[in-house]
Amino acid sequence: MVAALATAAAACSGDAAVRIAVTPAVRGACTIPADGSSLFVTALTDDGEVRSNVSLAAPTVLADVPASTRQITLEIVAGGGGIAAAGKSAPLDLRDPPDEVRIATAPIDGFCPVNQLGRARRAPLLAALPDGALIVGGEGAGAAAEVSAERYQLATGAFVPVTTPAILRQGFVGAALTTMPDGQLVVTGGPHSAYVTFDPASAEFGLPVLFELRFFHAAVALDARRLLVAGGCGSVVAGQCSAGSALRTTTVLDLVTGEPIDGPALTLDRIGGAAYLERSEAGREVVVVAGGVDLTGALVPAERLDLATGQVTVVTGAVGVSAPLPGGTVLTALAPTGAPPAPTAAVVVPGRSAACVVRPTAARAGAVLVPLEDGAVLALGDPADQVERYQPQDGTWQRFTPAGEPRALLGRVGAVRLVDGTVLVVGGEDEGGAPSRQAHLFRPRLLGPRAATATVTPLADDTAIGLISTDPCLTPLEAGRYRILAAGAGVGAVALVGGPLLQDGALSATVRVAAGGLAVITHARADLRIETVLRVGQPALVGRRRADVVEPLCTGGVVASLGAGEPLAVGASVRDGSLEVRVEGQVVAQCALAAEPAGVWGLGAVDAGGDVAIETITARR
């Protein structure tokens, strides 16, 4: 912990503010490096950011920090002027300020140890909580099932035991831990014919409710009260699915009534998969089930389930471990524990029956994939010396050597991203192969949902790091030009600016439209976005897209030109529920919007042959 931020309300004219006393911790490798000279404290507010530079020599009081501050970042400046370590608070509400906010720091792209687990665990189940994480089960000494649970406290870096109901004391082998929209966690399956909820507010498990027996299944929340469980097996021997026990059934569970409803049957056996909600329109949920193996240990491709029609289709090319990406896509890559190492990677694009196969990386099995706040995905675990980051702008991989001790990554670790953007990595194996109590935090870059601004300039640095492609097969990066292509009618691939989630905000970009039209995207979430379609000689069209259906909202003026391949300035802004889109400074569309939830913003190509090159793009509050 680098600093304790003691907060107190302060009266001032106009908007309320708070005073923050910054108290540096003692110096250490994972607090304040020896050459740390000063500290940048940045308050991320609803309207932007307020940045202060304070000394590390003594406590400092910051006055008039905006009460609209939603998060605070710290950057420790080294003697040479570089950033030695950084950290970020959990989300805040300073209208009711806490007495103290503790912020953990670590070198960017580096690991730092926290307190040890209470129990040694291989491959435990983890889920994020508002104040840390829940850790359950795993494999203990002698390959015995670990039957306990514990909670990681973000503020202190400590692990505290959690009392489990008697029914869960049979262990968690083959169970799934699912996060619901309201933050509740649900344990389904494993060696108990019941499901149990965990309440983050009370940090307690509820009473068990009878449910089917199922092991190594996939599970996903459909809405605030329902979840889907799919696949897995009906019995285990020595912690593995027994011969002939694979289940292809799916069940929708209502947590309010406890009623299970049969869903569509899978077409493939799937042991150890994961599920993702691709489309969440009321009455028309579509779920992607990805990853896992069959009973022979062979990798199986993803499947798409339409819960309304019962239709199930195989998504070819998508095998391996999986993780969600922004924009509703799913990454599949590498191989799970026990399978032969694999180098392949692919992205499941909504509605497509074939995955976009992206660039392979080094073959490996047993890695854990963790989505990061900026849209990238971290791959860590076996083997310990391979830490990689999937880059969603063009489907490539970046291998790097993190700061910190490599033993943090040995064996079958568990990992989850916390609310401050760090990744908690726990358990695994020690150097002798025994289950481990180790626990570390990995600090990615600070860019995240509350960031004030993010800029990507592919032409300047020959990369497009910071962009998120909805289809890497249609967003090539060539000679410093990041191109967005369209393969059919309407909006094709979309490139979104990773990091800031904006409700009100602005987008500005310089592009070259070589062919087709241009789409300006705002408020993009998993399966919903606002898009303004610009075609030369036609009126601008503003619509709300949910999956493959577009609801018309407004019609703007006729688009005279999109630059004919020359640099073109494009902008969009939303203020007080009003969207305005501009081309070369001229307004081409204005539209009143409902209170759209915050999302990521970006650009897309329009119509078959559409070809848009991004030279620079910025999203800001």
CSV table of C-alpha atoms in Angstrom, one decimal, residues 235-589:
chain,number,residue,atom,x,y,z
A,235,SER,CA,-20.5,-37.7,-12.3
A,236,VAL,CA,-16.8,-37.6,-11.4
A,237,VAL,CA,-14.1,-40.1,-10.4
A,238,ALA,CA,-10.9,-38.8,-8.7
A,239,GLY,CA,-11.8,-35.2,-9.7
A,240,GLN,CA,-12.4,-36.1,-13.4
A,241,CYS,CA,-15.6,-36.6,-15.4
A,242,SER,CA,-16.3,-40.3,-15.6
A,243,ALA,CA,-16.7,-42.3,-18.8
A,244,GLY,CA,-20.1,-41.7,-20.5
A,245,SER,CA,-21.2,-39.0,-18.0
A,246,ALA,CA,-21.1,-36.0,-20.4
A,247,LEU,CA,-24.2,-33.8,-20.3
A,248,ARG,CA,-25.4,-31.8,-23.3
A,249,THR,CA,-28.4,-30.4,-21.5
A,250,THR,CA,-28.8,-26.7,-20.5
A,251,THR,CA,-31.0,-25.3,-17.7
A,252,VAL,CA,-32.2,-21.8,-17.1
A,253,LEU,CA,-32.4,-21.2,-13.3
A,254,ASP,CA,-34.6,-18.5,-11.8
A,255,LEU,CA,-33.0,-17.4,-8.5
A,256,VAL,CA,-36.2,-15.8,-7.2
A,257,THR,CA,-38.5,-18.8,-7.6
A,258,GLY,CA,-35.8,-21.5,-7.7
A,259,GLU,CA,-37.5,-23.0,-10.7
A,260,PRO,CA,-35.3,-24.7,-13.3
A,261,ILE,CA,-36.4,-24.5,-17.0
A,262,ASP,CA,-34.9,-26.7,-19.7
A,263,GLY,CA,-32.9,-24.9,-22.4
A,264,PRO,CA,-31.8,-26.0,-25.8
A,265,ALA,CA,-29.4,-29.0,-25.9
A,266,LEU,CA,-25.8,-28.6,-26.9
A,267,THR,CA,-24.6,-30.4,-30.0
A,268,LEU,CA,-21.2,-31.3,-28.5
A,269,ASP,CA,-19.9,-32.7,-25.2
A,270,ARG,CA,-18.2,-29.9,-23.3
A,271,ILE,CA,-16.2,-30.3,-20.1
A,272,GLY,CA,-14.9,-27.1,-18.5
A,273,GLY,CA,-16.3,-24.5,-20.8
A,274,ALA,CA,-17.4,-20.9,-20.1
A,275,ALA,CA,-20.5,-19.0,-21.3
A,276,TYR,CA,-21.0,-15.4,-22.4
A,277,LEU,CA,-24.2,-13.4,-23.1
A,278,GLU,CA,-23.9,-12.3,-26.8
A,279,ARG,CA,-27.4,-10.8,-27.0
A,280,SER,CA,-29.6,-9.8,-24.1
A,281,GLU,CA,-32.7,-8.3,-25.6
A,282,ALA,CA,-35.8,-9.2,-23.5
A,283,GLY,CA,-37.1,-12.5,-24.8
A,284,ARG,CA,-34.3,-13.1,-27.2
A,285,GLU,CA,-31.1,-14.1,-25.3
A,286,VAL,CA,-28.2,-15.5,-27.3
A,287,VAL,CA,-25.4,-17.2,-25.4
A,288,VAL,CA,-22.0,-18.3,-26.7
A,289,VAL,CA,-20.5,-21.4,-24.9
A,290,ALA,CA,-16.8,-21.7,-25.5
A,291,GLY,CA,-13.7,-23.5,-24.4
A,292,GLY,CA,-13.4,-26.9,-22.7
A,293,VAL,CA,-12.8,-30.4,-24.0
A,294,ASP,CA,-14.8,-33.6,-24.6
A,295,LEU,CA,-14.4,-36.8,-22.6
A,296,THR,CA,-11.4,-37.8,-24.7
A,297,GLY,CA,-9.6,-34.5,-23.9
A,298,ALA,CA,-10.0,-33.1,-27.4
A,299,LEU,CA,-10.6,-29.4,-27.7
A,300,VAL,CA,-14.2,-28.6,-28.8
A,301,PRO,CA,-15.3,-25.5,-30.8
A,302,ALA,CA,-17.7,-22.9,-29.5
A,303,GLU,CA,-21.5,-23.1,-29.8
A,304,ARG,CA,-24.1,-20.4,-30.1
A,305,LEU,CA,-27.4,-20.9,-28.3
A,306,ASP,CA,-30.5,-18.9,-29.2
A,307,LEU,CA,-32.7,-19.4,-26.1
A,308,ALA,CA,-35.8,-18.1,-27.9
A,309,THR,CA,-35.8,-20.4,-30.9
A,310,GLY,CA,-33.8,-23.3,-29.4
A,311,GLN,CA,-31.4,-23.1,-32.4
A,312,VAL,CA,-27.8,-24.2,-31.6
A,313,THR,CA,-24.9,-23.7,-34.1
A,314,VAL,CA,-21.3,-24.6,-33.9
A,315,VAL,CA,-18.8,-21.7,-34.3
A,316,THR,CA,-15.9,-23.2,-36.2
A,317,GLY,CA,-12.3,-22.3,-35.4
A,318,ALA,CA,-12.9,-21.2,-31.8
A,319,VAL,CA,-11.2,-23.6,-29.4
A,320,GLY,CA,-9.2,-23.3,-26.2
A,321,VAL,CA,-9.5,-21.2,-23.1
A,322,SER,CA,-11.8,-18.2,-23.4
A,323,ALA,CA,-12.3,-14.6,-22.2
A,324,PRO,CA,-14.8,-11.8,-23.1
A,325,LEU,CA,-13.7,-8.8,-25.2
A,326,PRO,CA,-15.4,-5.4,-25.4
A,327,GLY,CA,-18.0,-5.0,-28.1
A,328,GLY,CA,-19.6,-8.4,-27.5
A,329,THR,CA,-16.8,-10.6,-28.9
A,330,VAL,CA,-15.1,-13.6,-27.2
A,331,LEU,CA,-11.4,-14.6,-27.4
A,332,THR,CA,-10.5,-18.3,-27.5
A,333,ALA,CA,-6.9,-19.3,-27.3
A,334,LEU,CA,-4.3,-21.8,-26.2
A,335,ALA,CA,-5.4,-25.0,-24.4
A,336,PRO,CA,-6.8,-25.8,-21.0
A,337,THR,CA,-4.9,-27.7,-18.3
A,338,GLY,CA,-4.5,-31.4,-19.3
A,339,ALA,CA,-4.8,-30.8,-23.0
A,340,PRO,CA,-1.8,-30.8,-25.4
A,341,PRO,CA,-0.3,-27.3,-25.7
A,342,ALA,CA,-1.8,-25.3,-28.5
A,343,PRO,CA,-0.7,-22.0,-30.1
A,344,THR,CA,-4.0,-21.1,-31.8
A,345,ALA,CA,-6.3,-18.1,-31.1
A,346,ALA,CA,-9.6,-16.9,-32.6
A,347,VAL,CA,-12.3,-14.3,-31.9
A,348,VAL,CA,-16.0,-15.2,-31.9
A,349,VAL,CA,-17.8,-12.4,-33.7
A,350,PRO,CA,-21.5,-11.9,-32.9
A,351,GLY,CA,-23.7,-13.7,-35.4
A,352,ARG,CA,-20.8,-15.4,-37.3
A,353,SER,CA,-20.7,-19.2,-37.7
A,354,ALA,CA,-16.9,-19.1,-38.2
A,355,ALA,CA,-14.5,-17.4,-35.8
A,356,CYS,CA,-11.9,-14.9,-37.0
A,357,VAL,CA,-8.7,-16.8,-36.6
A,358,VAL,CA,-6.0,-14.4,-35.4
A,359,ARG,CA,-2.2,-14.7,-35.2
A,360,PRO,CA,-1.0,-17.7,-33.1
A,361,THR,CA,1.4,-17.4,-30.2
A,362,ALA,CA,3.7,-19.9,-28.5
A,363,ALA,CA,1.9,-23.2,-27.8
A,364,ARG,CA,0.9,-23.6,-24.2
A,365,ALA,CA,-1.7,-25.3,-22.0
A,366,GLY,CA,-3.0,-24.4,-18.6
A,367,ALA,CA,-2.8,-20.6,-18.9
A,368,VAL,CA,-5.4,-18.3,-17.4
A,369,LEU,CA,-6.9,-15.5,-19.5
A,370,VAL,CA,-7.9,-12.3,-17.7
A,371,PRO,CA,-9.6,-9.4,-19.5
A,372,LEU,CA,-8.1,-6.0,-18.6
A,373,GLU,CA,-9.8,-2.6,-18.3
A,374,ASP,CA,-8.3,-1.3,-21.6
A,375,GLY,CA,-9.7,-4.2,-23.7
A,376,ALA,CA,-6.5,-6.3,-23.8
A,377,VAL,CA,-6.4,-9.8,-22.3
A,378,LEU,CA,-3.6,-11.0,-20.0
A,379,ALA,CA,-2.4,-14.7,-20.4
A,380,LEU,CA,-0.5,-16.0,-17.4
A,381,GLY,CA,0.1,-19.3,-15.6
A,382,ASP,CA,1.8,-22.4,-17.0
A,383,PRO,CA,4.6,-22.0,-18.1
A,384,ALA,CA,5.8,-19.4,-15.6
A,385,ASP,CA,8.2,-17.6,-18.0
A,386,GLN,CA,5.4,-16.8,-20.5
A,387,VAL,CA,3.4,-13.7,-19.7
A,388,GLU,CA,1.5,-12.4,-22.7
A,389,ARG,CA,-1.0,-9.8,-23.6
A,390,TYR,CA,-3.6,-10.2,-26.4
A,391,GLN,CA,-3.9,-7.0,-28.3
A,392,PRO,CA,-7.5,-6.6,-29.5
A,393,GLN,CA,-6.8,-3.9,-32.1
A,394,ASP,CA,-5.3,-6.4,-34.6
A,395,GLY,CA,-5.3,-9.8,-33.0
A,396,THR,CA,-1.7,-10.0,-32.1
A,397,TRP,CA,0.2,-11.1,-29.0
A,398,GLN,CA,2.8,-9.2,-27.0
A,399,ARG,CA,5.1,-11.3,-24.7
A,400,PHE,CA,6.9,-9.3,-22.0
A,401,THR,CA,8.9,-9.9,-18.8
A,402,PRO,CA,7.1,-8.5,-15.8
A,403,ALA,CA,8.7,-6.9,-12.9
A,404,GLY,CA,8.5,-9.1,-9.8
A,405,GLU,CA,9.2,-12.7,-8.9
A,406,PRO,CA,8.5,-15.3,-11.6
A,407,ARG,CA,7.3,-17.8,-8.9
A,408,ALA,CA,4.2,-15.7,-8.8
A,409,LEU,CA,3.1,-17.5,-11.9
A,410,LEU,CA,3.9,-21.1,-11.3
A,411,GLY,CA,1.3,-23.9,-11.7
A,412,ARG,CA,-2.4,-23.8,-11.9
A,413,VAL,CA,-3.1,-20.3,-10.5
A,414,GLY,CA,-6.4,-18.6,-10.1
A,415,ALA,CA,-6.8,-15.0,-11.3
A,416,VAL,CA,-9.4,-12.2,-11.5
A,417,ARG,CA,-9.4,-8.5,-12.3
A,418,LEU,CA,-10.4,-6.4,-9.3
A,419,VAL,CA,-12.4,-3.2,-9.2
A,420,ASP,CA,-9.2,-1.1,-9.1
A,421,GLY,CA,-8.0,-2.6,-12.4
A,422,THR,CA,-5.3,-4.8,-10.9
A,423,VAL,CA,-5.3,-8.6,-11.4
A,424,LEU,CA,-5.2,-10.7,-8.3
A,425,VAL,CA,-3.2,-13.9,-8.9
A,426,VAL,CA,-3.4,-16.6,-6.2
A,427,GLY,CA,-2.4,-20.2,-5.5
A,428,GLY,CA,-0.8,-22.5,-8.0
A,429,GLU,CA,2.2,-24.5,-7.1
A,430,ASP,CA,5.5,-23.8,-5.3
A,431,GLU,CA,8.9,-24.8,-6.5
A,432,GLY,CA,8.4,-28.3,-5.2
A,433,GLY,CA,5.1,-28.8,-6.9
A,434,ALA,CA,3.0,-28.5,-3.8
A,435,PRO,CA,-0.1,-26.3,-3.7
A,436,SER,CA,0.8,-22.7,-2.9
A,437,ARG,CA,-0.5,-19.9,-0.6
A,438,GLN,CA,1.2,-17.2,-2.7
A,439,ALA,CA,-0.8,-14.2,-3.8
A,440,HIS,CA,0.3,-11.3,-6.0
A,441,LEU,CA,-1.2,-8.2,-7.7
A,442,PHE,CA,-0.4,-7.4,-11.3
A,443,ARG,CA,-0.7,-3.7,-12.3
A,444,PRO,CA,-1.7,-3.1,-15.9
A,445,ARG,CA,-1.6,0.4,-17.3
A,446,LEU,CA,-4.0,2.8,-15.5
A,447,LEU,CA,-6.3,3.4,-18.5
A,448,GLY,CA,-9.8,2.3,-17.5
A,449,PRO,CA,-13.5,3.1,-17.5
A,450,ARG,CA,-13.1,6.4,-15.5
A,451,ALA,CA,-10.2,7.8,-17.6
A,452,ALA,CA,-10.8,11.3,-18.8
A,453,THR,CA,-9.3,10.8,-22.3
A,454,ALA,CA,-7.7,8.3,-24.5
A,455,THR,CA,-5.9,8.9,-27.8
A,456,VAL,CA,-4.6,6.4,-30.4
A,457,THR,CA,-2.4,7.5,-33.3
A,458,PRO,CA,-1.5,4.5,-35.5
A,459,LEU,CA,0.3,6.7,-38.0
A,460,ALA,CA,2.8,8.1,-35.4
A,461,ASP,CA,3.9,4.9,-33.6
A,462,ASP,CA,3.1,2.2,-36.2
A,463,THR,CA,0.7,0.5,-33.7
A,464,ALA,CA,-2.9,0.9,-32.8
A,465,ILE,CA,-2.6,-0.1,-29.1
A,466,GLY,CA,-5.7,1.2,-27.4
A,467,LEU,CA,-8.1,0.3,-30.1
A,468,ILE,CA,-10.5,-2.6,-29.8
A,469,SER,CA,-11.6,-4.4,-33.0
A,470,THR,CA,-14.9,-6.1,-33.2
A,471,ASP,CA,-13.5,-8.3,-36.0
A,472,PRO,CA,-9.6,-8.4,-36.2
A,473,CYS,CA,-10.0,-10.1,-39.6
A,474,LEU,CA,-11.4,-6.8,-40.9
A,475,THR,CA,-9.0,-4.4,-39.2
A,476,PRO,CA,-5.5,-4.8,-40.6
A,477,LEU,CA,-2.6,-2.6,-39.5
A,478,GLU,CA,-0.4,-1.9,-42.5
A,479,ALA,CA,2.4,0.6,-42.7
A,480,GLY,CA,1.1,2.7,-39.9
A,481,ARG,CA,-2.4,2.8,-41.3
A,482,TYR,CA,-5.1,1.2,-39.2
A,483,ARG,CA,-7.8,0.1,-41.6
A,484,ILE,CA,-11.4,-0.8,-40.9
A,485,LEU,CA,-13.2,-2.8,-43.6
A,486,ALA,CA,-16.7,-3.8,-44.3
A,487,ALA,CA,-17.6,-7.1,-46.1
A,488,GLY,CA,-21.3,-6.7,-46.6
A,489,ALA,CA,-24.2,-4.2,-46.5
A,490,GLY,CA,-24.4,-1.9,-43.5
A,491,VAL,CA,-21.9,-1.4,-40.8
A,492,GLY,CA,-18.9,-3.8,-41.0
A,493,ALA,CA,-16.0,-3.9,-38.6
A,494,VAL,CA,-15.9,-1.3,-35.8
A,495,ALA,CA,-12.8,0.0,-34.0
A,496,LEU,CA,-13.5,1.2,-30.4
A,497,VAL,CA,-11.3,3.4,-28.2
A,498,GLY,CA,-10.4,1.2,-25.2
A,499,GLY,CA,-10.6,2.6,-21.7
A,500,PRO,CA,-13.1,5.4,-21.0
A,501,LEU,CA,-16.7,4.4,-20.7
A,502,LEU,CA,-18.6,7.6,-21.7
A,503,GLN,CA,-22.3,8.6,-21.4
A,504,ASP,CA,-21.6,12.3,-22.1
A,505,GLY,CA,-18.4,12.9,-24.0
A,506,ALA,CA,-16.8,13.6,-27.3
A,507,LEU,CA,-15.0,11.8,-30.1
A,508,SER,CA,-12.6,13.4,-32.6
A,509,ALA,CA,-10.7,11.7,-35.4
A,510,THR,CA,-8.8,12.1,-38.6
A,511,VAL,CA,-9.6,9.4,-41.1
A,512,ARG,CA,-9.3,8.6,-44.8
A,513,VAL,CA,-12.4,7.0,-46.3
A,514,ALA,CA,-11.1,5.2,-49.4
A,515,ALA,CA,-14.4,3.5,-50.2
A,516,GLY,CA,-17.9,3.0,-48.8
A,517,GLY,CA,-19.3,5.0,-45.9
A,518,LEU,CA,-18.3,5.8,-42.3
A,519,ALA,CA,-20.1,5.0,-39.1
A,520,VAL,CA,-19.6,7.0,-35.9
A,521,ILE,CA,-20.2,4.8,-32.8
A,522,THR,CA,-21.1,5.9,-29.3
A,523,HIS,CA,-22.3,4.1,-26.1
A,524,ALA,CA,-21.2,0.7,-27.3
A,525,ARG,CA,-21.7,-2.2,-24.9
A,526,ALA,CA,-21.8,-5.9,-25.4
A,527,ASP,CA,-24.7,-6.0,-27.8
A,528,LEU,CA,-26.0,-2.4,-28.0
A,529,ARG,CA,-24.7,0.8,-29.4
A,530,ILE,CA,-25.7,4.1,-31.0
A,531,GLU,CA,-24.4,4.4,-34.6
A,532,THR,CA,-24.6,7.3,-37.0
A,533,VAL,CA,-24.2,6.1,-40.6
A,534,LEU,CA,-22.7,8.5,-43.2
A,535,ARG,CA,-22.9,7.8,-46.9
A,536,VAL,CA,-22.0,10.3,-49.6
A,537,GLY,CA,-25.1,11.8,-51.2
A,538,GLN,CA,-27.5,10.4,-48.6
A,539,PRO,CA,-28.9,11.7,-45.3
A,540,ALA,CA,-27.0,10.8,-42.1
A,541,LEU,CA,-28.9,8.1,-40.2
A,542,VAL,CA,-28.8,7.8,-36.4
A,543,GLY,CA,-30.0,4.5,-35.0
A,544,ARG,CA,-29.8,2.2,-31.9
A,545,ARG,CA,-28.4,-1.2,-32.9
A,546,ARG,CA,-29.1,-4.2,-30.8
A,547,ALA,CA,-27.4,-7.2,-32.3
A,548,ASP,CA,-28.6,-7.3,-36.0
A,549,VAL,CA,-31.6,-5.0,-35.5
A,550,VAL,CA,-31.3,-1.2,-35.9
A,551,GLU,CA,-34.0,1.1,-34.4
A,552,PRO,CA,-34.1,4.4,-36.4
A,553,LEU,CA,-33.8,7.4,-34.1
A,554,CYS,CA,-33.1,10.5,-36.3
A,555,THR,CA,-32.3,11.5,-39.9
A,556,GLY,CA,-29.7,14.3,-40.5
A,557,GLY,CA,-28.6,16.3,-43.5
A,558,VAL,CA,-27.3,15.0,-46.7
A,559,VAL,CA,-23.6,14.1,-46.5
A,560,ALA,CA,-21.8,16.0,-49.3
A,561,SER,CA,-18.4,14.4,-49.1
A,562,LEU,CA,-16.3,12.0,-47.0
A,563,GLY,CA,-13.0,13.3,-48.3
A,564,ALA,CA,-12.5,11.0,-51.3
A,565,GLY,CA,-9.5,9.3,-49.6
A,566,GLU,CA,-8.0,12.6,-48.3
A,567,PRO,CA,-7.7,13.3,-44.5
A,568,LEU,CA,-11.1,14.0,-43.0
A,569,ALA,CA,-11.9,15.5,-39.6
A,570,VAL,CA,-14.9,13.7,-37.9
A,571,GLY,CA,-16.3,14.4,-34.5
A,572,ALA,CA,-19.2,13.6,-32.3
A,573,SER,CA,-20.4,14.8,-28.9
A,574,VAL,CA,-23.2,14.1,-26.5
A,575,ARG,CA,-24.2,16.6,-23.9
A,576,ASP,CA,-27.5,16.7,-21.9
A,577,GLY,CA,-29.0,13.9,-24.0
A,578,SER,CA,-28.3,15.5,-27.3
A,579,LEU,CA,-26.0,13.9,-29.9
A,580,GLU,CA,-24.2,16.0,-32.5
A,581,VAL,CA,-22.1,14.5,-35.4
A,582,ARG,CA,-19.8,16.7,-37.5
A,583,VAL,CA,-17.7,16.3,-40.7
A,584,GLU,CA,-15.1,18.9,-41.3
A,585,GLY,CA,-16.6,21.0,-38.6
A,586,GLN,CA,-20.1,21.0,-40.2
A,587,VAL,CA,-23.0,19.4,-38.3
A,588,VAL,CA,-24.5,16.5,-40.3
A,589,ALA,CA,-26.7,15.1,-37.6
